[in-house]
Coordinates of C-alpha atoms in Angstrom, one line a residue:
Chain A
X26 CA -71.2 32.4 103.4
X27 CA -69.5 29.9 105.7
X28 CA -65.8 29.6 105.1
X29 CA -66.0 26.4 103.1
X30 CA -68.5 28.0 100.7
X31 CA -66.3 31.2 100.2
X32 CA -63.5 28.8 99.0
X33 CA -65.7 27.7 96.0
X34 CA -66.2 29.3 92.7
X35 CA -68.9 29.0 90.5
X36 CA -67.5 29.8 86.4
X37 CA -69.9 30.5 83.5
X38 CA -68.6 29.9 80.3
X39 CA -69.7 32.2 77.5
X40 CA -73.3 32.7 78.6
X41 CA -75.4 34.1 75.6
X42 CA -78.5 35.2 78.2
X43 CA -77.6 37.6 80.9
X44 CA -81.0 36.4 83.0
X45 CA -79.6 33.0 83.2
X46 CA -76.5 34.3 85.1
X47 CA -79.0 36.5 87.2
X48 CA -81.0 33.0 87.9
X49 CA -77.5 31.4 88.7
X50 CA -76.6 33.9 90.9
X51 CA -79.9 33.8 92.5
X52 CA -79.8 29.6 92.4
X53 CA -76.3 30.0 94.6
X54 CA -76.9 32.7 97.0
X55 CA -80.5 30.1 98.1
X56 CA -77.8 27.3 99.1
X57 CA -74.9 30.3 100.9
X58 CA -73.0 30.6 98.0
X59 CA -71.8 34.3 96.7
X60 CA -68.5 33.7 94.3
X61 CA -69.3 33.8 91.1
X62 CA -67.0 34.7 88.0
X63 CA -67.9 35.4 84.7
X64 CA -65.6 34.4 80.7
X65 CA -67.1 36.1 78.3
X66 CA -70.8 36.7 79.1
X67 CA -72.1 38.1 75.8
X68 CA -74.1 40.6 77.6
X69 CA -73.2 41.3 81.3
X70 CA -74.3 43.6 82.9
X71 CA -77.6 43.6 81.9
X72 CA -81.2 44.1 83.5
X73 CA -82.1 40.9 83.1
X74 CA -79.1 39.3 84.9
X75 CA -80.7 41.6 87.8
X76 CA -84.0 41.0 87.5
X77 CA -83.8 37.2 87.8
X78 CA -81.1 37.2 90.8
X79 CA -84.5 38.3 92.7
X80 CA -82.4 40.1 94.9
X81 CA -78.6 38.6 94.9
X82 CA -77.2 41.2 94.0
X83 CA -74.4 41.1 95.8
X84 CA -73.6 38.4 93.5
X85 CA -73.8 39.8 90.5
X86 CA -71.4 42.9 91.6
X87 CA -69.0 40.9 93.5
X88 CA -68.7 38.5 90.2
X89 CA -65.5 39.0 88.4
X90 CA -65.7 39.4 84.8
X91 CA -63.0 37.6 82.5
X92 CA -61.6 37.1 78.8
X93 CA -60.7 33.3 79.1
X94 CA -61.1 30.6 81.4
X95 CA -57.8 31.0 82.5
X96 CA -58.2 34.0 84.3
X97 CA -61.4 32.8 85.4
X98 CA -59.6 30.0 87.2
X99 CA -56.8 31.9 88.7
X100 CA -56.1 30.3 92.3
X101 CA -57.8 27.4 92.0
X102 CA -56.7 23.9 92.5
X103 CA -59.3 22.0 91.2
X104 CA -61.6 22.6 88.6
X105 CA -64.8 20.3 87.7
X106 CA -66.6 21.2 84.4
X107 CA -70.3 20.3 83.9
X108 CA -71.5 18.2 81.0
X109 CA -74.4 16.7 79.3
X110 CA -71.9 14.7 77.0
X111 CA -70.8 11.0 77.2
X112 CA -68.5 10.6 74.3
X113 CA -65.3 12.3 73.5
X114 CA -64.4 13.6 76.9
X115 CA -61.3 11.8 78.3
X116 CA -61.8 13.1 81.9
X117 CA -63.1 11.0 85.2
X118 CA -66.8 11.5 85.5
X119 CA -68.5 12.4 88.2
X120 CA -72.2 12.6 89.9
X121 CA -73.4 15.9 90.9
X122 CA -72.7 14.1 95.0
X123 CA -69.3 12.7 94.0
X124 CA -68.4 16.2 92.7
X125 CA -70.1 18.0 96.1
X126 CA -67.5 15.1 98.5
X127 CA -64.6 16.6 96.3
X128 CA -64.9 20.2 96.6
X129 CA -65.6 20.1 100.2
X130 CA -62.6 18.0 100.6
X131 CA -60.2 20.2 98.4
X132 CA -61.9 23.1 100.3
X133 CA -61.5 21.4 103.8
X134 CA -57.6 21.3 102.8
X135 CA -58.2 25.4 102.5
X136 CA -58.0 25.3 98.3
X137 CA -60.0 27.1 96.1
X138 CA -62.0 25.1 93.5
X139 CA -64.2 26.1 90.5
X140 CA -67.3 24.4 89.0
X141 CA -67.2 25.3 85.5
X142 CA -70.8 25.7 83.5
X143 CA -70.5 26.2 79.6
X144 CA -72.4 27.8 76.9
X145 CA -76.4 27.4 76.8
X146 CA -76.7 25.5 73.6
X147 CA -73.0 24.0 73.2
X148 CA -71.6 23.4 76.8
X149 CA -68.0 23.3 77.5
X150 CA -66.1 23.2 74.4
X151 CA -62.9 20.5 74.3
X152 CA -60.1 22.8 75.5
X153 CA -62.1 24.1 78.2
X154 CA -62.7 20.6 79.8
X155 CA -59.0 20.2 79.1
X156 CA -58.5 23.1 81.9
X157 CA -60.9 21.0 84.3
X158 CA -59.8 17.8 86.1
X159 CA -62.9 15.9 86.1
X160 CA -66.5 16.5 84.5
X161 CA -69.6 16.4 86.3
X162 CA -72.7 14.9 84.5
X163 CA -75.7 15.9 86.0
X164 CA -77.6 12.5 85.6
X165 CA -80.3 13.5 82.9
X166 CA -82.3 11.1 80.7
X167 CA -80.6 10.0 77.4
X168 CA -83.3 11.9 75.0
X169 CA -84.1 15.2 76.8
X170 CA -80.7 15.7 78.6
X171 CA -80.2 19.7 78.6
X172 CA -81.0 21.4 81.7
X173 CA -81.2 24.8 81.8
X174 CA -78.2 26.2 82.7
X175 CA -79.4 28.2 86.0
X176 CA -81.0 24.4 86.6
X177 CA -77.5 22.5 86.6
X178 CA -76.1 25.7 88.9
X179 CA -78.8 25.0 91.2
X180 CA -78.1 21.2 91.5
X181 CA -74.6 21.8 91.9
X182 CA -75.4 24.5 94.9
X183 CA -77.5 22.2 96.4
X184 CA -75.6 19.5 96.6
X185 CA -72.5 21.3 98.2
X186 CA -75.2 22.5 100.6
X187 CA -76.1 18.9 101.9
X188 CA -73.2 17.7 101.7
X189 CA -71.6 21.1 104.0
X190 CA -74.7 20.3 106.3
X191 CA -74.1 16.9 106.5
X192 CA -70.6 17.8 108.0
X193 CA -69.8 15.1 105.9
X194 CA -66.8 16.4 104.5
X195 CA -64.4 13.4 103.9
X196 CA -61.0 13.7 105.1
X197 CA -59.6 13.0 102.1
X198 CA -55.6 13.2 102.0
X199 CA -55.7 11.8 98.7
X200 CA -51.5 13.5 98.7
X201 CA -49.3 12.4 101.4
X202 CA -47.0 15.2 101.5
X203 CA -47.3 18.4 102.5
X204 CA -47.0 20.7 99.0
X205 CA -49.5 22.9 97.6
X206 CA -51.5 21.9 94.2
X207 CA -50.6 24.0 91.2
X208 CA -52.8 26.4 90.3
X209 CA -54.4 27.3 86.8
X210 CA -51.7 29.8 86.2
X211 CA -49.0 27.6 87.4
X212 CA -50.2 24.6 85.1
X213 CA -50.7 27.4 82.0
X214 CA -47.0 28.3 82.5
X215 CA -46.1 24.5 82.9
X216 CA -47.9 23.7 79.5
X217 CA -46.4 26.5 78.0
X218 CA -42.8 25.2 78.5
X219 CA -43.7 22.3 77.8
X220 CA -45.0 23.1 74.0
X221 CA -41.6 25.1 73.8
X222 CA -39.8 22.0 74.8
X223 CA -41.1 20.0 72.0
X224 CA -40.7 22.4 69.8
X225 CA -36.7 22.6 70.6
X226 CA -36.4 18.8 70.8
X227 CA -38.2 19.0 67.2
X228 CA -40.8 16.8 68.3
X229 CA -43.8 17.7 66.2
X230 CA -42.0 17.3 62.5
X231 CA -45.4 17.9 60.9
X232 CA -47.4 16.6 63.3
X233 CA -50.7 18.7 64.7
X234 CA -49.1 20.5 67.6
X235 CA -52.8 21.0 69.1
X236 CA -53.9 17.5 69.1
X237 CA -50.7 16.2 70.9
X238 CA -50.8 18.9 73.2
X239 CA -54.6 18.5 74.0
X240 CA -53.6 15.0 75.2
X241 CA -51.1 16.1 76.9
X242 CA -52.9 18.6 78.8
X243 CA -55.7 15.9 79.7
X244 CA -52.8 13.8 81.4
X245 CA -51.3 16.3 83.1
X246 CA -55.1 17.9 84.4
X247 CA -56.0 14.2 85.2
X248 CA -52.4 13.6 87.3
X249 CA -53.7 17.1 89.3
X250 CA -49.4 17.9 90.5
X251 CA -48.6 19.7 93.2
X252 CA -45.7 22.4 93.1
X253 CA -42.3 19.9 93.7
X254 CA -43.8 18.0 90.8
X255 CA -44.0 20.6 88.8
X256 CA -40.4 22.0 89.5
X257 CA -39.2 18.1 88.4
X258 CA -40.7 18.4 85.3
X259 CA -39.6 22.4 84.5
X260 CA -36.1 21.1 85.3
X261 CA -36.4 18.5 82.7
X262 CA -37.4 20.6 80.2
X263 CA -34.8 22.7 81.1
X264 CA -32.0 19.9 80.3
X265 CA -33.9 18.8 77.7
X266 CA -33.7 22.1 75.8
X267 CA -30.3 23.0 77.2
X268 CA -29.3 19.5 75.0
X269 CA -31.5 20.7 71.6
X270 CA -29.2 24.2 72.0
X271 CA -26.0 22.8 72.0
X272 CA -27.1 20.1 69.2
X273 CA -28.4 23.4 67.2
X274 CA -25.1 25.4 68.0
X275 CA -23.2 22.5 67.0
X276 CA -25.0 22.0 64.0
X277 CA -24.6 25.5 63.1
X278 CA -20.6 25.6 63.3
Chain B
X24 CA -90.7 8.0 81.3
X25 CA -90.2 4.5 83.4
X26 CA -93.1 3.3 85.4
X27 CA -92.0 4.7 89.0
X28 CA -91.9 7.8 87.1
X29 CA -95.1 8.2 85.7
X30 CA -96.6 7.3 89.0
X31 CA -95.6 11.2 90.4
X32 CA -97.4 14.2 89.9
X33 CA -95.5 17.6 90.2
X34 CA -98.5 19.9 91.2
X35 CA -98.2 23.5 90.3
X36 CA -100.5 25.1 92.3
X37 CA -101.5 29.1 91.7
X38 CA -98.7 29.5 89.5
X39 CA -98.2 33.3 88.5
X40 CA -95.5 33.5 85.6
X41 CA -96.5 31.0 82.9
X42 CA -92.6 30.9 82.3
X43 CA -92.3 29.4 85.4
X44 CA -94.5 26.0 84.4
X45 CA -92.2 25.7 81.0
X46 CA -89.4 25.7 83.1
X47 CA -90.8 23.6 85.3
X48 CA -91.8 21.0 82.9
X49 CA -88.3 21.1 81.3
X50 CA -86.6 20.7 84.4
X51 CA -89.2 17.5 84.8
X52 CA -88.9 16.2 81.7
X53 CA -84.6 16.3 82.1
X54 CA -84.8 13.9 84.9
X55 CA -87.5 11.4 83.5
X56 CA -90.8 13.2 84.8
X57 CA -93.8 13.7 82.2
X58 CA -97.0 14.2 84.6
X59 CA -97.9 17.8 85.6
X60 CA -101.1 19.4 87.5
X61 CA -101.9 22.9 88.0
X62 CA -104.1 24.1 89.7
X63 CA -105.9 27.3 89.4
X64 CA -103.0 28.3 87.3
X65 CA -102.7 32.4 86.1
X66 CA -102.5 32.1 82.7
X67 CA -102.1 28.6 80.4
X68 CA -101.9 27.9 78.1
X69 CA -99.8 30.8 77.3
X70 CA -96.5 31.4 74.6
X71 CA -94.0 32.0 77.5
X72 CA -94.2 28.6 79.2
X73 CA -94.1 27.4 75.4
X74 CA -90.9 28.8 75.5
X75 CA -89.2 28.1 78.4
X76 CA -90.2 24.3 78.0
X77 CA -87.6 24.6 75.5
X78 CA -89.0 21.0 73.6
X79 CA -90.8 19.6 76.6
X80 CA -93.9 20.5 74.7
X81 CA -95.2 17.0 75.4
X82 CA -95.8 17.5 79.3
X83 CA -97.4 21.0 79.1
X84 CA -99.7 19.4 76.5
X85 CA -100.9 16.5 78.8
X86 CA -100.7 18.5 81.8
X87 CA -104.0 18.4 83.5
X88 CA -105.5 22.2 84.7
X89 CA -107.8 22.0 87.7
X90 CA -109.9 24.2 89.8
X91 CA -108.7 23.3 93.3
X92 CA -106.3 21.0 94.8
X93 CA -108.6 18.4 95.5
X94 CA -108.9 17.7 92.2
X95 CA -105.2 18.0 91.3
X96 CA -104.2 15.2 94.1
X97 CA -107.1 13.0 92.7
X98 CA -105.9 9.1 92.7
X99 CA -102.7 10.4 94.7
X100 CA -102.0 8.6 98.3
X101 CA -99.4 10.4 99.4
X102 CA -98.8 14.7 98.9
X103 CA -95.8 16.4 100.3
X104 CA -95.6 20.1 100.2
X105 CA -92.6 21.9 99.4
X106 CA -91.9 24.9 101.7
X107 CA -89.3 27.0 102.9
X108 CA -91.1 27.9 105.9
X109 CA -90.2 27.1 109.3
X110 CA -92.8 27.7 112.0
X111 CA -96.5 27.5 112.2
X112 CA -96.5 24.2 109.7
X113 CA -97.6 21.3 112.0
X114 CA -96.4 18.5 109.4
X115 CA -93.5 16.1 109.1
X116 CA -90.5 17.7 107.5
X117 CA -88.6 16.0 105.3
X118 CA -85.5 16.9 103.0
X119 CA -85.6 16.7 99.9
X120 CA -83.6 13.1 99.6
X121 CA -85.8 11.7 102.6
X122 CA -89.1 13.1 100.5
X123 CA -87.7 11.1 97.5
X124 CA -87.4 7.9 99.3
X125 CA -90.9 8.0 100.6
X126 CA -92.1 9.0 97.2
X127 CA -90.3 6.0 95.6
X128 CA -91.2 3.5 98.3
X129 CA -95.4 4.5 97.5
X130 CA -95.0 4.2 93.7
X131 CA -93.0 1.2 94.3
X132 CA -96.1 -0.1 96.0
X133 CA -98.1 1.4 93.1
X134 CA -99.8 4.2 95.0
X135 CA -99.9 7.7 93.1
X136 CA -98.0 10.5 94.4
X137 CA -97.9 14.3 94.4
X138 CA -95.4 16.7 95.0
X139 CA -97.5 20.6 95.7
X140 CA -95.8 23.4 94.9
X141 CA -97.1 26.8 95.7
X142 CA -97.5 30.3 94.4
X143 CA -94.0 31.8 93.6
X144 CA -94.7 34.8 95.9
X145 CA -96.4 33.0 98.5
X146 CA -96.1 29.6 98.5
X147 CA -98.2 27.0 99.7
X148 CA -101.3 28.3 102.1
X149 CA -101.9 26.3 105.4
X150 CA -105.3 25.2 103.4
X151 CA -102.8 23.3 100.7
X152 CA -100.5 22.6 103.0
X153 CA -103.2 20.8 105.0
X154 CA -104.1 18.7 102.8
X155 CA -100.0 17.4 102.3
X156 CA -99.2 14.8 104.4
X157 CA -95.8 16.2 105.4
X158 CA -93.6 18.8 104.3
X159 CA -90.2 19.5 102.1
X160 CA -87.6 22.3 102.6
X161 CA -85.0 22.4 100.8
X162 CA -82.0 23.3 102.6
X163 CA -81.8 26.7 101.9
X164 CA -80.0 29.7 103.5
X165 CA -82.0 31.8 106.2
X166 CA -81.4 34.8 105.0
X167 CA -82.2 34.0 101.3
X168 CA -84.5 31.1 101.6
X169 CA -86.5 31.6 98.0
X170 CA -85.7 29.5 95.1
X171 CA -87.4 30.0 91.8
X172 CA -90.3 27.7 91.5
X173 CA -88.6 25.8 88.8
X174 CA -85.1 25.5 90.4
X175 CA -87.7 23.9 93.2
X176 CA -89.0 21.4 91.2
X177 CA -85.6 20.9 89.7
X178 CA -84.4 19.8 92.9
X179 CA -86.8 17.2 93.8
X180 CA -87.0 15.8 90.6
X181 CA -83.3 15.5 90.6
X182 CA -83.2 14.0 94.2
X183 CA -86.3 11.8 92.6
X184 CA -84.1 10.8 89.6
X185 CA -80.9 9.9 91.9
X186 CA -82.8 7.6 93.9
X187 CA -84.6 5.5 90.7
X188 CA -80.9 5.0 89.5
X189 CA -80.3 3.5 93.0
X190 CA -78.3 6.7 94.5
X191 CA -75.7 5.7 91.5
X192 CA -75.1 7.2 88.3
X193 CA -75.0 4.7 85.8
X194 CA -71.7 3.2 85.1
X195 CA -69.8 5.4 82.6
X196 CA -67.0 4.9 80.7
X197 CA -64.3 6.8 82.7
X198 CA -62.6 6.7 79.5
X199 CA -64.2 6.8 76.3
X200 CA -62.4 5.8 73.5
X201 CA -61.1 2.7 72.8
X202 CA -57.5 2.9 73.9
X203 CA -56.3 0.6 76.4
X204 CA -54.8 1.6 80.0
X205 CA -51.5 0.7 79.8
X206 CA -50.7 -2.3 81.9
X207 CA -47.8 -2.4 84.6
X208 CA -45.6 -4.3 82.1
X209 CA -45.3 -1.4 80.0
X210 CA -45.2 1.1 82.3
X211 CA -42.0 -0.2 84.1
X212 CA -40.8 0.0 80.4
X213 CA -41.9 3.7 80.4
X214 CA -40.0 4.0 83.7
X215 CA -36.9 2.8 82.1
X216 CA -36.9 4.9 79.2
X217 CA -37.9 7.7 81.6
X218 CA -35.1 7.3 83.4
X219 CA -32.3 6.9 80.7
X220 CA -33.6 10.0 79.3
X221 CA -33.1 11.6 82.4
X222 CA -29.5 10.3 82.3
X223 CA -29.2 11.1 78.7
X224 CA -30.1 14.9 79.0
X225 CA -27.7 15.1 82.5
X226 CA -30.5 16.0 84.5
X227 CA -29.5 14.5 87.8
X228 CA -26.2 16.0 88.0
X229 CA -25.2 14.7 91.6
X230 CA -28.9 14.6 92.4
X231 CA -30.7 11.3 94.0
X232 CA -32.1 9.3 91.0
X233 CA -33.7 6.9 92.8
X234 CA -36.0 9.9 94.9
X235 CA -36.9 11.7 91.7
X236 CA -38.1 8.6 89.8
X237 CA -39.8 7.9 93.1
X238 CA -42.1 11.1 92.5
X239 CA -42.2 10.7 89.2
X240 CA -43.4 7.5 88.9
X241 CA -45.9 8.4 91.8
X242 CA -47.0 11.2 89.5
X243 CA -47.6 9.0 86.3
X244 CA -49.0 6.0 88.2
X245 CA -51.7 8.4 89.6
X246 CA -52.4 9.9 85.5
X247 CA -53.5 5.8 84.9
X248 CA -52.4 7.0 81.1
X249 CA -53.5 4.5 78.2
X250 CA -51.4 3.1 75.4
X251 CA -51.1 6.3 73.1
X252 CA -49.8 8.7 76.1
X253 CA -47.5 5.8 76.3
X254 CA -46.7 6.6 72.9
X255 CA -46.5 10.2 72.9
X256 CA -44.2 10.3 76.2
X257 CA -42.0 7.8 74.5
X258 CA -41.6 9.7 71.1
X259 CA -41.0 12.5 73.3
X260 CA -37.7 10.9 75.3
X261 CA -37.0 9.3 71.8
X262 CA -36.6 13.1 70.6
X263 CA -34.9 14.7 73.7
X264 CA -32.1 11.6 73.8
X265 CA -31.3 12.3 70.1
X266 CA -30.3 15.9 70.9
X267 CA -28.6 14.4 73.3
X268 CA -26.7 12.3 71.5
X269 CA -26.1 14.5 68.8
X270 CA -24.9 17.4 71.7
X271 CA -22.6 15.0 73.2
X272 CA -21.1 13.5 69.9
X273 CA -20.4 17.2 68.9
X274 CA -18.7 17.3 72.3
X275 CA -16.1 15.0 71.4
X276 CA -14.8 16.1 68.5

């Protein structure tokens, strides 16, 4: 596994059939790739998973093993999630190649970055493509558009390959200045304050909490902040609620 | 299935695992691909590649089952062989994305074309391979060169698929529903309201307004948010300057 390739992650979602994270594992080990991490398999480990690596099984037993995508994502500065759907995702799409010219880039910069593969029958669900900043859409036809999820793995593998072989990794300071991206955990703990915030500043008043914050949360993925823009925004927060404490206390007197 | 398309031929040839031809013609049939040979094939009909089609019934059913290769590249003008050799092959070798642009510039001319793949084991004999007119690897690692038969034919029909569309995905909505992007009228509103908040709430507090705005506009500019973030960041200041207000008129009296 070059460097490049150890800097990438690929994250299956809820798998139901422990052979298709064996054929995964066996689809990125062909193309040099070993990191694999695993949110809720329903069955892992499990013979199947290694009887279809067909002998990666270094994957399999280096792959971590996770309760939520969170976790599965800790590190990682960029996260593209794979999808067969065209409506009702609010996230920049991208071709399998696009994808491959933005996780080299990202990993050229030394980040980690996860491809994110969902469920067999029902993909990523909404608030898991809310934790990724752009989807991939493997281009399928319209009326048979489900691969295999082993099959989108190995597209994705293979188009990282080409594109690490083609050397053509685009040096792509998309950021001027020199601070890191947030991580998964980082933006977790950002959304977090932020729901409090809104809560304090009694924002919601009846309102669905989850809907606003869902389009929040795309926003914020989408604007993909580094670490001083984070700190801005905590410190607003900060004030703000600072402000909705003193109104409270006063109210209270 | 567009005419290009059902100008190729994916030729199975000595398949072992029935599983592997439903996979196969899934993985055709996901990128527009509905003609399949096989040759000398182990067992087929049988329940497994049934299976594994996963709805793709329709190619197994017209695939056509031949003795020998001969007969599977009948009417075909061009064959290339997949294989992940690298010595003692004295043909042509092509990638995967130069294969699909000679495959694409035959049918284009209305010749008939085969892609051969061979025995999952074994691959393609020197016999088959002979009678190829050049060769694909796939880019695969030394030291784990295999892939699955299917995740093979996955790739080229992918490749295949990218270069129909014209090396482009078809243009997607980047957004998809029917908000508008908030135009640069509104968003220096935004700013400004963004900015008396900040005042409101005392967040500068000797700081540099003009750097913070600076980076936050930089962050927001980059989000290209629509009309209803718009609306949800601005019922959020709306909130977070009436604590204010209510904090500070407590403070004087």
């Amino acid at each position: 596994m070059t460097d490049l390739a150890s800097l990438v992650r690929f994250v299956l979602v809820r798998t139901s059939h422990p052979g298709n994270i064996g054929s995964s594992a066996r689809a990125m080990r062909t193309m040099g790739f070993g990191r694999m991490a695993l949110v809720a398999p329903h069955r892992f480990p499990h013979a199947d998973a290694l009887a279809l690596a067909a002998g990666a099984d270094d994957v399999l037993a280096q792959a971590g093993v996770h309760d939520g995508l969170v976790d599965g994502l800790a590190g990682c500065s960029l996260a593209l999630g794979l999808s067969a759907r065209r409506r009702g995702v609010d996230l920049e799409e991208l071709s399998p190649r696009e994808a491959a010219a933005r996780v080299l880039a990202a990993a050229g910069r030394g980040e980690q970055v996860a491809l994110v593969f969902g469920n067999e029958r029902t993909g990523l669900e909404n608030e898991e493509l809310a934790r990724c900043h752009a989807m991939v859409r493997i281009p399928s036809v319209d009326d048979f558009s489900s691969l295999n999820l082993s099959q989108a793995v190995q597209v994705m593998a293979y188009e990282l390959r080409v594109a690490l072989l083609g050397g053509t990794v685009p040096a792509a300071p998309v950021r001027d200045d020199a601070e890191p991206p947030a991580d998964a955990a980082r933006m977790e703990r950002f959304y977090e304050h932020l729901s409090e915030t809104l809560d304090d500043i009694d924002f919601h008043k009846g309102r669905a909490p989850t809907t606003i914050m869902l389009r929040l949360r795309k926003l914020f993925q989408r604007a993909q902040m580094d670490e001083r823009e984070l700190r801005i925004l905590h410190g607003i927060f900060a004030d703000a609620q600072r402000m909705a404490r003193i109104a409270q206390d006063k109210d209270k007197q």
